[in-house]
XYZ file of C-alpha atoms in Angstrom:
597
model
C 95.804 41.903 -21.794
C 97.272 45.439 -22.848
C 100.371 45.584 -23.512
C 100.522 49.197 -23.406
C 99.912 51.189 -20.476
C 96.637 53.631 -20.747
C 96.843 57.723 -20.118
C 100.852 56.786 -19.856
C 100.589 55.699 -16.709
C 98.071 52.954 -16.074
C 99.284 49.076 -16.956
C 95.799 47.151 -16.489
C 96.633 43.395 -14.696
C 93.641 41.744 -15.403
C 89.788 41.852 -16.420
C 86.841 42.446 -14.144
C 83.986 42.650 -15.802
C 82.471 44.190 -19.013
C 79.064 44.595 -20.338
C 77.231 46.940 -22.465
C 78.505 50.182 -21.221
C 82.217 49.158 -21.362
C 84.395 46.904 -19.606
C 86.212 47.146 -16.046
C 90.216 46.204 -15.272
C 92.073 45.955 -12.465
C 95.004 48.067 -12.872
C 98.327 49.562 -11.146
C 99.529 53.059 -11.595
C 103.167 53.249 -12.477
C 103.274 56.537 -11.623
C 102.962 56.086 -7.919
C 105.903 54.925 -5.936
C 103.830 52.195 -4.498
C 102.123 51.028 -7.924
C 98.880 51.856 -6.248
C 96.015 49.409 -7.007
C 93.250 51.166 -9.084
C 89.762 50.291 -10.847
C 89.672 51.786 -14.346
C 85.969 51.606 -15.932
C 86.319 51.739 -19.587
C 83.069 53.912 -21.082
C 82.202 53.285 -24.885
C 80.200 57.021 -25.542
C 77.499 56.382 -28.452
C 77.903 59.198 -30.452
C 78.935 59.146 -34.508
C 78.309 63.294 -34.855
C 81.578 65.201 -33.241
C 79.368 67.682 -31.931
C 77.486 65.339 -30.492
C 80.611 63.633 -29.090
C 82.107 66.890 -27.361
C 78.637 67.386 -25.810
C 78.893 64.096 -24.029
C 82.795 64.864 -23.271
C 81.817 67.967 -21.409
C 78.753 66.113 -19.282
C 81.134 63.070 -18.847
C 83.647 65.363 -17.028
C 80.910 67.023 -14.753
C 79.462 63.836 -13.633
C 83.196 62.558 -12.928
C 83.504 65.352 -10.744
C 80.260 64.965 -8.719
C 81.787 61.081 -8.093
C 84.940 62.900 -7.262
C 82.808 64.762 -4.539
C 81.129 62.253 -3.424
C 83.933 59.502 -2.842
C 86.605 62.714 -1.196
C 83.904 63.529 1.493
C 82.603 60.192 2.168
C 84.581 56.988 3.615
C 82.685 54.208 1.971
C 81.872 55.318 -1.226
C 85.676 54.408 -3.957
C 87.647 57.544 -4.053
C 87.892 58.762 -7.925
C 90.967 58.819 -8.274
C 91.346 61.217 -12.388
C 89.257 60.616 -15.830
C 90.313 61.004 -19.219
C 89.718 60.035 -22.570
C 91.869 58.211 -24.822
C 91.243 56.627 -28.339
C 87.606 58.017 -28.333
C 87.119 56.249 -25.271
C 86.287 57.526 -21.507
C 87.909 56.157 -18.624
C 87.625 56.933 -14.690
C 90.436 55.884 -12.508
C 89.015 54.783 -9.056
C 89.943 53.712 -5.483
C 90.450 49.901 -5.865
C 88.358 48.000 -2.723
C 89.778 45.126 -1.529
C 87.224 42.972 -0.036
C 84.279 40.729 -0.627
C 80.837 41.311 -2.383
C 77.802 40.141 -1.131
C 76.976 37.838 -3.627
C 80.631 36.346 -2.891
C 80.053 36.056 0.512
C 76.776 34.282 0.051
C 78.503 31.598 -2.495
C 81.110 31.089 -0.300
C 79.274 30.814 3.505
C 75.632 30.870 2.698
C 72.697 33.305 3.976
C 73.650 35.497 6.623
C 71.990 36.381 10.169
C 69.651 38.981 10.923
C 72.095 40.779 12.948
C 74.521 40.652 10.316
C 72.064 41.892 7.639
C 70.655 44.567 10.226
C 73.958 46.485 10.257
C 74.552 45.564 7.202
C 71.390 47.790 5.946
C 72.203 50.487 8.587
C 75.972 51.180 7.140
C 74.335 51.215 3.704
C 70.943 53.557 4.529
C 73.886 56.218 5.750
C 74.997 56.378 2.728
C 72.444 56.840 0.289
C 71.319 59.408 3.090
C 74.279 61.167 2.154
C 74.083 60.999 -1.732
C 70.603 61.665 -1.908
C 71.395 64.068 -0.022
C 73.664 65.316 -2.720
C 70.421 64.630 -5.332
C 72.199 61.468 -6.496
C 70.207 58.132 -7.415
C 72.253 55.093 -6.901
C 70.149 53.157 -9.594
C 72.117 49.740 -9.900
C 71.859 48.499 -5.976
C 72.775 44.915 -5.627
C 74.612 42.592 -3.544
C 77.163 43.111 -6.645
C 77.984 46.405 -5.691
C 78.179 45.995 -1.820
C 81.648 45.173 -1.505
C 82.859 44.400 2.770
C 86.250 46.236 2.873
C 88.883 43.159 4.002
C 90.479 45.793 6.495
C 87.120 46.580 8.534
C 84.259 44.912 7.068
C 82.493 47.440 6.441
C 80.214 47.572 3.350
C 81.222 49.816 0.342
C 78.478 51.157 -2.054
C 80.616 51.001 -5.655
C 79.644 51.395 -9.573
C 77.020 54.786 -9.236
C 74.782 54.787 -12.101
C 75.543 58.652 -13.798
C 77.952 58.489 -15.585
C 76.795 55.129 -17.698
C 73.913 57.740 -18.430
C 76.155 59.800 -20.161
C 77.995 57.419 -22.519
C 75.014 55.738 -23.277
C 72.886 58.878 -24.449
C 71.050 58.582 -27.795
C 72.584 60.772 -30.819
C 69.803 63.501 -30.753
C 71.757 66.495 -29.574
C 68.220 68.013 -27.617
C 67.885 64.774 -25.663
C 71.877 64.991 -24.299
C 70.339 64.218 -20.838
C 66.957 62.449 -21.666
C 66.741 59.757 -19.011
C 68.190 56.003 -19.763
C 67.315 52.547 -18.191
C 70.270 52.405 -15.648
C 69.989 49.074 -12.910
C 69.907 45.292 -12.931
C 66.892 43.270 -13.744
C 65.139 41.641 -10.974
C 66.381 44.015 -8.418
C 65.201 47.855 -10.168
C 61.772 48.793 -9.315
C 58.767 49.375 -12.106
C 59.677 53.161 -12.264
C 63.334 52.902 -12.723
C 62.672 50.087 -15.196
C 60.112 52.442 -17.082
C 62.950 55.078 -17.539
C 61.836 57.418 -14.124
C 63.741 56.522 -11.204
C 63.000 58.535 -7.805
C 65.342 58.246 -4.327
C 62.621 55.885 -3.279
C 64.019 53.441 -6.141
C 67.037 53.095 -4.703
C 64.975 51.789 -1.375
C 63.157 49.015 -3.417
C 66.401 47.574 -4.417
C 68.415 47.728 -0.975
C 64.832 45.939 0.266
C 65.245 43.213 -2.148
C 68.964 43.152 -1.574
C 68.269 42.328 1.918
C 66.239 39.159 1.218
C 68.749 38.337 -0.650
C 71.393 38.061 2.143
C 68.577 37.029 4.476
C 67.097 33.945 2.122
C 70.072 33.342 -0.284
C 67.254 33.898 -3.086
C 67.623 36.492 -6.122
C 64.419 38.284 -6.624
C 63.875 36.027 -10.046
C 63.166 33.179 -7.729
C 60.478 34.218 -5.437
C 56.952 34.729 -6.103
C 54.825 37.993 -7.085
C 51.287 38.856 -5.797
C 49.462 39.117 -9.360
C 47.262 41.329 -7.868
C 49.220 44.101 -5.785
C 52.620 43.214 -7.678
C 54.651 42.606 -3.964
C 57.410 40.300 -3.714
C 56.267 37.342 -2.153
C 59.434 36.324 0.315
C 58.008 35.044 3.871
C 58.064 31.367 3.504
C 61.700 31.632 2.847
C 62.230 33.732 5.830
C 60.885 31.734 8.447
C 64.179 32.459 11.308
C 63.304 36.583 10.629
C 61.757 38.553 12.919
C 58.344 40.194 12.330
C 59.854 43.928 13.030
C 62.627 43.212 9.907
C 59.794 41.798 8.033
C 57.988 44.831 8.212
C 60.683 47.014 7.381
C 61.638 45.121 4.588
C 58.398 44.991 3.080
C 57.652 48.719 3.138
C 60.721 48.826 1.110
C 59.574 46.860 -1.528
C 56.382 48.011 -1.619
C 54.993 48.203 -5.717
C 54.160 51.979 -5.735
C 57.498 54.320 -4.349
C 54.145 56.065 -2.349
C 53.900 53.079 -0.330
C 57.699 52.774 0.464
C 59.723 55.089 3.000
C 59.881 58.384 2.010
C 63.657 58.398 2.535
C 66.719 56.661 3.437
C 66.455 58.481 6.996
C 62.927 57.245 7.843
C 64.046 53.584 6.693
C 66.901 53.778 9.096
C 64.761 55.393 12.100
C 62.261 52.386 10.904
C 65.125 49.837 11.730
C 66.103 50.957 14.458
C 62.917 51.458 15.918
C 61.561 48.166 15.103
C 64.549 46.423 16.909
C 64.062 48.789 20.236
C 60.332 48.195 20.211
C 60.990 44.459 20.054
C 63.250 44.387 23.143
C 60.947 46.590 25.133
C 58.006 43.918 24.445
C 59.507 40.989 25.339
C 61.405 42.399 28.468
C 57.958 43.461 29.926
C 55.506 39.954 29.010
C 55.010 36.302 30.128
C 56.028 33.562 28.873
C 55.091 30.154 27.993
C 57.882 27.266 27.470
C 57.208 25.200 23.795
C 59.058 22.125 23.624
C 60.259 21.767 19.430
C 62.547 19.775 17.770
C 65.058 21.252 16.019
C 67.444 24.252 15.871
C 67.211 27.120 18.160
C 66.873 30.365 16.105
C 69.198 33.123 17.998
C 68.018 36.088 16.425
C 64.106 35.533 17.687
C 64.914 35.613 21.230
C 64.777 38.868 22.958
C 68.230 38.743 24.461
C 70.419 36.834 22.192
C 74.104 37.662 21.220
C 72.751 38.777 18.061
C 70.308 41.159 19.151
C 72.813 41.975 21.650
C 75.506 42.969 19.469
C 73.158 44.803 16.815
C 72.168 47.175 19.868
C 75.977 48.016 20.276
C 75.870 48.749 17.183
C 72.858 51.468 16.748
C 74.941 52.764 20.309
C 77.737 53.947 17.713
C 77.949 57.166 16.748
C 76.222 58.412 13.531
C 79.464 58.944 11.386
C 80.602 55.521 11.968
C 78.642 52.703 12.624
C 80.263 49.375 14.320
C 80.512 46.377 12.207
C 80.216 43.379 13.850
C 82.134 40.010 12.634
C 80.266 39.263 10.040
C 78.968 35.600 10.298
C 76.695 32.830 8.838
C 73.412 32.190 10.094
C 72.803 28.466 11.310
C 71.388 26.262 9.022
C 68.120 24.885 9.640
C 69.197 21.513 7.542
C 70.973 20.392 10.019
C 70.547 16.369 10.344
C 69.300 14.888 13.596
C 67.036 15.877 16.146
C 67.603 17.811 19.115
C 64.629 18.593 21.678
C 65.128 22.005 22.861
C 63.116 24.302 25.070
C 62.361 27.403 23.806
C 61.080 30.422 25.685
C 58.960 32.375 23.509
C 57.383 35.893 24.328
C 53.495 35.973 24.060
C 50.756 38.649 23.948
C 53.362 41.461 22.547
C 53.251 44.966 21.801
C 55.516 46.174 19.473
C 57.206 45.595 15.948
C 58.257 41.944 17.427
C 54.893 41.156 17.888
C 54.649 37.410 18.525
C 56.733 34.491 17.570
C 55.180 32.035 15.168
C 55.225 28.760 17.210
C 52.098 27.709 14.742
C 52.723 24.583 12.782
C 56.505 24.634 13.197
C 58.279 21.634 11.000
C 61.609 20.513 12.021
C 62.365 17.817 9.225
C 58.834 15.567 8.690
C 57.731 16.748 12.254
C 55.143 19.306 13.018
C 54.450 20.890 16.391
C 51.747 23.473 16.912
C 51.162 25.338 20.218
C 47.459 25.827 20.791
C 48.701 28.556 23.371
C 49.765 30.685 20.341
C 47.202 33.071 18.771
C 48.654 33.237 15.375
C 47.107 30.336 14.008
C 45.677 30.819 10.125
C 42.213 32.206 9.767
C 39.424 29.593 8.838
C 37.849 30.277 5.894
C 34.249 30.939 7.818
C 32.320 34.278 8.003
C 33.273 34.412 11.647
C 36.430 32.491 12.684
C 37.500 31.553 16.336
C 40.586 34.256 16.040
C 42.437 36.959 13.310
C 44.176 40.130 13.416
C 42.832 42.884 12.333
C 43.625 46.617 10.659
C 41.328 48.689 12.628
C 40.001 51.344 10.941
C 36.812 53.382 13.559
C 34.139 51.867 16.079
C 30.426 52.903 16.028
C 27.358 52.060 18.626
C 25.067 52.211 15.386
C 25.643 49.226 13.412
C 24.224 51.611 10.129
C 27.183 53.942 10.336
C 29.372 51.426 10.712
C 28.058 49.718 7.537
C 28.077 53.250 5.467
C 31.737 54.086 6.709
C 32.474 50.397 4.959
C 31.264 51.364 2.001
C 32.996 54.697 1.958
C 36.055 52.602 2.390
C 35.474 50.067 -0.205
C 34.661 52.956 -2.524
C 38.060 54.164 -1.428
C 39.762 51.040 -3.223
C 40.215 49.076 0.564
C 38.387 45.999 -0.847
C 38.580 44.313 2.116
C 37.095 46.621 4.405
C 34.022 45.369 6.829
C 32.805 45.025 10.180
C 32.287 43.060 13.298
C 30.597 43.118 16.680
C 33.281 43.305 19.396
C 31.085 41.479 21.815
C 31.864 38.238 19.381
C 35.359 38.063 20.266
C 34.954 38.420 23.996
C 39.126 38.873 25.079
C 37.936 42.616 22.747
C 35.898 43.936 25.910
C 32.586 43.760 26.353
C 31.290 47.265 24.477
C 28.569 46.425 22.140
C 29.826 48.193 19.285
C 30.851 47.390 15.714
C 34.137 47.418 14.661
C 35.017 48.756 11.536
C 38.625 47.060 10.218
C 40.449 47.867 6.968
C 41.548 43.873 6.635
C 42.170 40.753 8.348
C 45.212 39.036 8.763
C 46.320 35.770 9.827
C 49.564 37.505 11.513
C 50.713 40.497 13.188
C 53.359 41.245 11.152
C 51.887 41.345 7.867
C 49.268 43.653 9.710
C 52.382 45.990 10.562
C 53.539 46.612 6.886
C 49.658 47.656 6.330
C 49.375 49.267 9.098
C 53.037 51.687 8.205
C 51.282 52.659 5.379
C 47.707 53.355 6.348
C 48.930 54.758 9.729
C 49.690 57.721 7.598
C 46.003 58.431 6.313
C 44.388 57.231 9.772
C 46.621 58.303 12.912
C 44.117 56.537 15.058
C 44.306 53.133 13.048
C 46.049 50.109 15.113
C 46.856 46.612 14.944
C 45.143 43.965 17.055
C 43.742 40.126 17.996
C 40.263 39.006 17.991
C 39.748 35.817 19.580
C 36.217 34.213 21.169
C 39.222 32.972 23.654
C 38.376 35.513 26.424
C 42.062 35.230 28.032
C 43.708 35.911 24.696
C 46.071 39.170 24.258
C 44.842 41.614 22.080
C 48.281 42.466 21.380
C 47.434 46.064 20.174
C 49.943 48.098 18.486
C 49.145 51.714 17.535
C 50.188 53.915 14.367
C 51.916 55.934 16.739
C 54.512 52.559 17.701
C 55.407 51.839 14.456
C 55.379 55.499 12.369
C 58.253 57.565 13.251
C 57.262 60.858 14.101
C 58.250 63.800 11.731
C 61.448 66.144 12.939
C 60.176 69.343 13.023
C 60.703 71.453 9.697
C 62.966 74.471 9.685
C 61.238 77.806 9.571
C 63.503 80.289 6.975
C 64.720 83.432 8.816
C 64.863 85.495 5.866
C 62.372 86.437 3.462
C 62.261 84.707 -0.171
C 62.488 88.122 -1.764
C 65.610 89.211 0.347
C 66.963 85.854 -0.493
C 66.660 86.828 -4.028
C 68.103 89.872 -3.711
C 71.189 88.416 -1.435
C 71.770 85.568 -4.239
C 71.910 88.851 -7.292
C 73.943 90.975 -4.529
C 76.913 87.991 -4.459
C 77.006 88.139 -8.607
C 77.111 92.034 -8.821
C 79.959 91.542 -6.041
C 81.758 89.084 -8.330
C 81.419 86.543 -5.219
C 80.774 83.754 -7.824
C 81.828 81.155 -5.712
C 79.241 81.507 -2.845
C 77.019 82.313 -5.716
C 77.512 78.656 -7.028
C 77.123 77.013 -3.715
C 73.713 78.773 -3.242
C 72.535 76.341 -6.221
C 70.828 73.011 -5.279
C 73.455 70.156 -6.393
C 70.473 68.567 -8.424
C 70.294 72.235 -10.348
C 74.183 72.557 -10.758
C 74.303 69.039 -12.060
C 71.140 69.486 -14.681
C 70.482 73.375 -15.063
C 73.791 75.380 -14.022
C 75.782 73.105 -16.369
C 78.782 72.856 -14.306
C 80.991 75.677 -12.259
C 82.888 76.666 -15.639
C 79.871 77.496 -17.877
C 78.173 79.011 -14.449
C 81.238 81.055 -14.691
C 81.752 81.775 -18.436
C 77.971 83.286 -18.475
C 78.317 85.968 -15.503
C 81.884 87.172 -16.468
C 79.888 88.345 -19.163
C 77.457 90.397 -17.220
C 78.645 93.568 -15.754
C 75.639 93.525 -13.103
C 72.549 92.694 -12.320
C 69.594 94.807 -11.321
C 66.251 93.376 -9.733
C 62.979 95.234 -10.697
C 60.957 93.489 -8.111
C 60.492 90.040 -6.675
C 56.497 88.906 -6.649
C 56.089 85.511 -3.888
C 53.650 83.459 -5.638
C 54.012 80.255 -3.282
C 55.486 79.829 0.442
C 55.702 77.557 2.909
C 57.470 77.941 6.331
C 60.737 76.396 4.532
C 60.166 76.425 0.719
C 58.881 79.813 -1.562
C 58.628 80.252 -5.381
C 58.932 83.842 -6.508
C 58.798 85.933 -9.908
C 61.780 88.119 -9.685
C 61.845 90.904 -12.817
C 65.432 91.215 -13.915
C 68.049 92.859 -16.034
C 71.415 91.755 -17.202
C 73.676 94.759 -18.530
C 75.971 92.877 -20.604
C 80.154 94.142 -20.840
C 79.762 93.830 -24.278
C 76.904 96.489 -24.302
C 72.954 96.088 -24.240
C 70.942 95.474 -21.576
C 68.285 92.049 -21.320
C 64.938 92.218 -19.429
C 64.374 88.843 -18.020
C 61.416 87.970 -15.720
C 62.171 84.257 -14.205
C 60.197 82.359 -12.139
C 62.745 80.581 -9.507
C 61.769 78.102 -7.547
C 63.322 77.877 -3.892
C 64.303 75.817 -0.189
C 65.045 77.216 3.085
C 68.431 75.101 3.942
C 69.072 75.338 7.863
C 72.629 74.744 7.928
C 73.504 77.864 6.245
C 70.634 80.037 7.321
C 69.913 80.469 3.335
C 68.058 80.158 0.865
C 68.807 77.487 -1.944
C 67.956 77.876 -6.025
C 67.034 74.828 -6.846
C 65.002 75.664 -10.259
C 64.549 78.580 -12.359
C 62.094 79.298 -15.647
C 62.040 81.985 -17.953
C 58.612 83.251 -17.604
């Protein structure tokens, strides 16, 4: 251990971790009356040239400050508490969290319940809202950096990827903030792995992270699909409900196209899901299967579980309930209990229905010829099978040509049948023309998320030559959230330009700044100091003209012709191209790239 204290004030108690990037202490600052607990990351910079070295120095402070920013404004991301260097070395000083991780937790009580892992996911999407929000990947999201705070149990999201960017940078001075591979194996998505992580990355591993809590398995010991490259999870995941399934899945979905588009929409998905659930099995029969075995709480429509998870999306937005945080029951359980459970057929909705089909409960098996969701036979035509449906035509030769213009599309699966065949369809002698078949409704969901948003009028639903079957329908429109509607900017890009020149000729450098995307100050701007040190050399600014070369109702690009008349003497022509978003909340618009042209 150290025997001397670091910065002069810091005496480090004991070792947390270490790795490539540097090493992690516990640590208590003698210069607080309290000898306040702290985290101090040790960061070993890779840099031999001292050019190169003061380069990093200078990025290493900026990205310390946008941690700074995010921990002051947010209450479950660590507080940064200073940074400094010392013996060629960078350190941050950071809000210690005392608490659990998720991995502990899991060691210690075993997987938790969907409930649990529902909120769990809800406290967590608010967050990266907020930071990617702020234009800030996570890049290293794992149950090792969820941490549940021992005063409220709420989850923490610790150890932000940007600053091990920085000390880890290569020694070519023009590739100072070339992209590195920042995450853990197992749980970073092909992208982030390949050097090119996007917000959507960040999704992929929370996804994964939830199987985790939900299965107890790391993502090194479940399956792939060799052929679409998706985790392969289910048969772990027996006790979840279809709506999580489908949520989850999205999430992990290869290509980030296929995943939610943000943290937001993920939420909204969640959310969703569990409301659409409850409003299907409030409104159907049901049928009584006797089983043997444990009772799984979080399937039933109105368990505690459920119960408490709805009290929880009730919350308000800024601070979501946590529940107790409990154990799921184990489904090891020795004996044999006969129970009766009351299951919800014939659903609409994310819930869809619960698979009663060839149930074990230790070396018994009890299947419920009542249920629909029995596997598909391997026939041309079998007895029952849920299907993506794609269009219906009277002409059985347009319905062949639209399934070839699907298969052509890359839906392999894509054909037809004649709805007459499955009699609980209707009886309207037309073809139907389906993107897949499925041998449940929930892996028809995940499909039907994603090609919902190429084909509004695509649904799920049961065939069956069982004429009193459910077709259990459920639209694009149930499971899609529908889009808020996009602000419209009040002011015109070219005033906009001329407002943002106006506040440097006015030496208003501060509102200046703030006009700047937090993705451009971080990458382009350089930080408020060099933002500053560059116009206190200007004298003023005068705009030519401003050409719009692109608009929409809430983004613009422009070509603005400028000149800088410098206090030194001389005047610069400049013509930039700047690339612009409408931001609602100020009424203004928002720099968030510009290119000399």
């Amino acid at each position: 251990m150290m025997s001397t204290l670091l910065d002069n004030r810091y005496r480090v108690l004991q070792v947390l971790g270490g790795g490539g990037f540097g090493e992690t202490f516990l640590a208590e600052d003698t210069k607080m009356p309290s000898n306040r607990r702290c985290v101090i990351k040790q960061l070993k910079p890779i840099a031999d040239d001292p050019k190169m070295y003061k380069l990093l120095q200078d990025r290493f402070q900026r990205e310390a400050a946008i941690l700074e920013d995010l921990g002051e404004l947010h209450l479950y991301i660590p507080k940064l508490y200073a940074s400094f260097t010392e013996n060629g070395k960078f350190y941050l000083v950071q809000e210690w969290i005392d608490g659990q991780t998720l991995t502990a937790k899991l060691k210690s009580e075993g997987e938790l319940d969907e409930a649990t892992v529902k909120t769990i996911l809800a406290s967590i999407l608010q967050i990266l809202d907020y930071v990617h929000g702020k234009g800030i990947i996570h890049r290293d999201i794992k149950p090792d950096n969820i941490i549940l705070r021992a005063s409220d149990r709420h989850p923490v999201l610790i150890d932000f990827g940007a600053v091990k960017e920085t000390v880890s940078t290569g020694i070519n001075p023009k590739q100072v903030v070339s992209s590195i591979i920042i995450g853990t194996p197992g749980f970073m998505a092909s992208e982030q792995a390949a050097g090119r992580p996007f917000f959507a990355s960040d999704i992929y591993s929370l996804g994964l992270t939830a199987i985790y809590m939900l299965t107890g398995k790391l993502p090194q010991e479940l399956g792939t699909d060799t052929h679409t490259g998706e985790v392969c999870w289910h048969e772990y995941a027996s006790q979840v409900s279809l709506g999580l399934k489908a949520t989850i899945d999205r999430a992990i979905q290869f290509h980030p196209r296929d995943r939610f588009t943000s943290a937001k929409e993920m939420l909204s998905a969640l959310q969703s899901d569990d409301r659409t659930a409850m409003m299907a099995a409030s409104t159907l029969p049901t049928v009584a299967i006797a089983a043997q075995g444990n009772r799984i709480p979080s399937q039933l429509p109105n368990s505690e579980a459920q119960k408490q998870f709805r009290g929880t999306l009730a919350a308000e937005n800024g601070a979501t309930l946590v529940p107790s945080l409990g154990r799921r029951r184990s489904s090891k359980r020795s004996g044999i209990a006969t129970i009766l459970v009351i299951l919800s057929i014939g659903g609409l909705g994310a819930l869809g229905v619960f698979i009663a089909k060839n149930v074990k409960f230790g070396q018994n098996n009890v299947t419920s010829t009542a249920n629909p969701t029995q596997s598909v036979p391997s026939n041309p035509q079998p007895d029952s099978f849920f299907f993506l449906a794609d269009s219906a035509f009277q002409e059985k030769p347009r319905a062949e040509s639209q399934v070839k213009s699907l298969r052509d599309k890359g839906y392999n699966q894509a054909d037809s049948f004649l709805l007459t065949d499955y009699p609980n369809l209707g009886d309207k002698k037309s073809f139907q023309v389906y993107i897949e078949r499925f041998d449940n409704i929930d892996r028809c969901i995940v499909q039907l998320k994603i090609y919902g948003q190429k084909n509004p009028d695509a649904y799920c639903a049961f065939a069956s030559k069982d004429a009193n079957a459910s077709i259990q329908r459920v639209t694009a429109a149930d499971v899609i959230p529908k889009p808020k509607p996009t602000a419209v900017a009040s002011i015109s890009p070219e005033q906009g330009v001329r407002d943002y020149y106006g506040l440097i000729n006015e030496r208003k450098y501060d509102l200046a700044w703030k006009r700047l995307s937090p993705q451009f100050q971080v990458n382009t701007a350089k930080g408020n100091d060099s933002f500053l040190d560059w116009w206190k050399q200007i004298d003023k600014v005068s705009i030519d003209k401003v050409r719009v070369v692109k608009q929409t109702s809430n983004s613009a690009i422009v070509d603005a012709d400028l000149a800088y008349y410098k206090k030194s003497g001389g005047v610069f022509p400049e013509t930039l191209r700047i690339t612009m978003t409408w931001d609602e909340t100020s009424s203004t618009w928002i720099f968030t790239e510009t290119k000399s042209r």
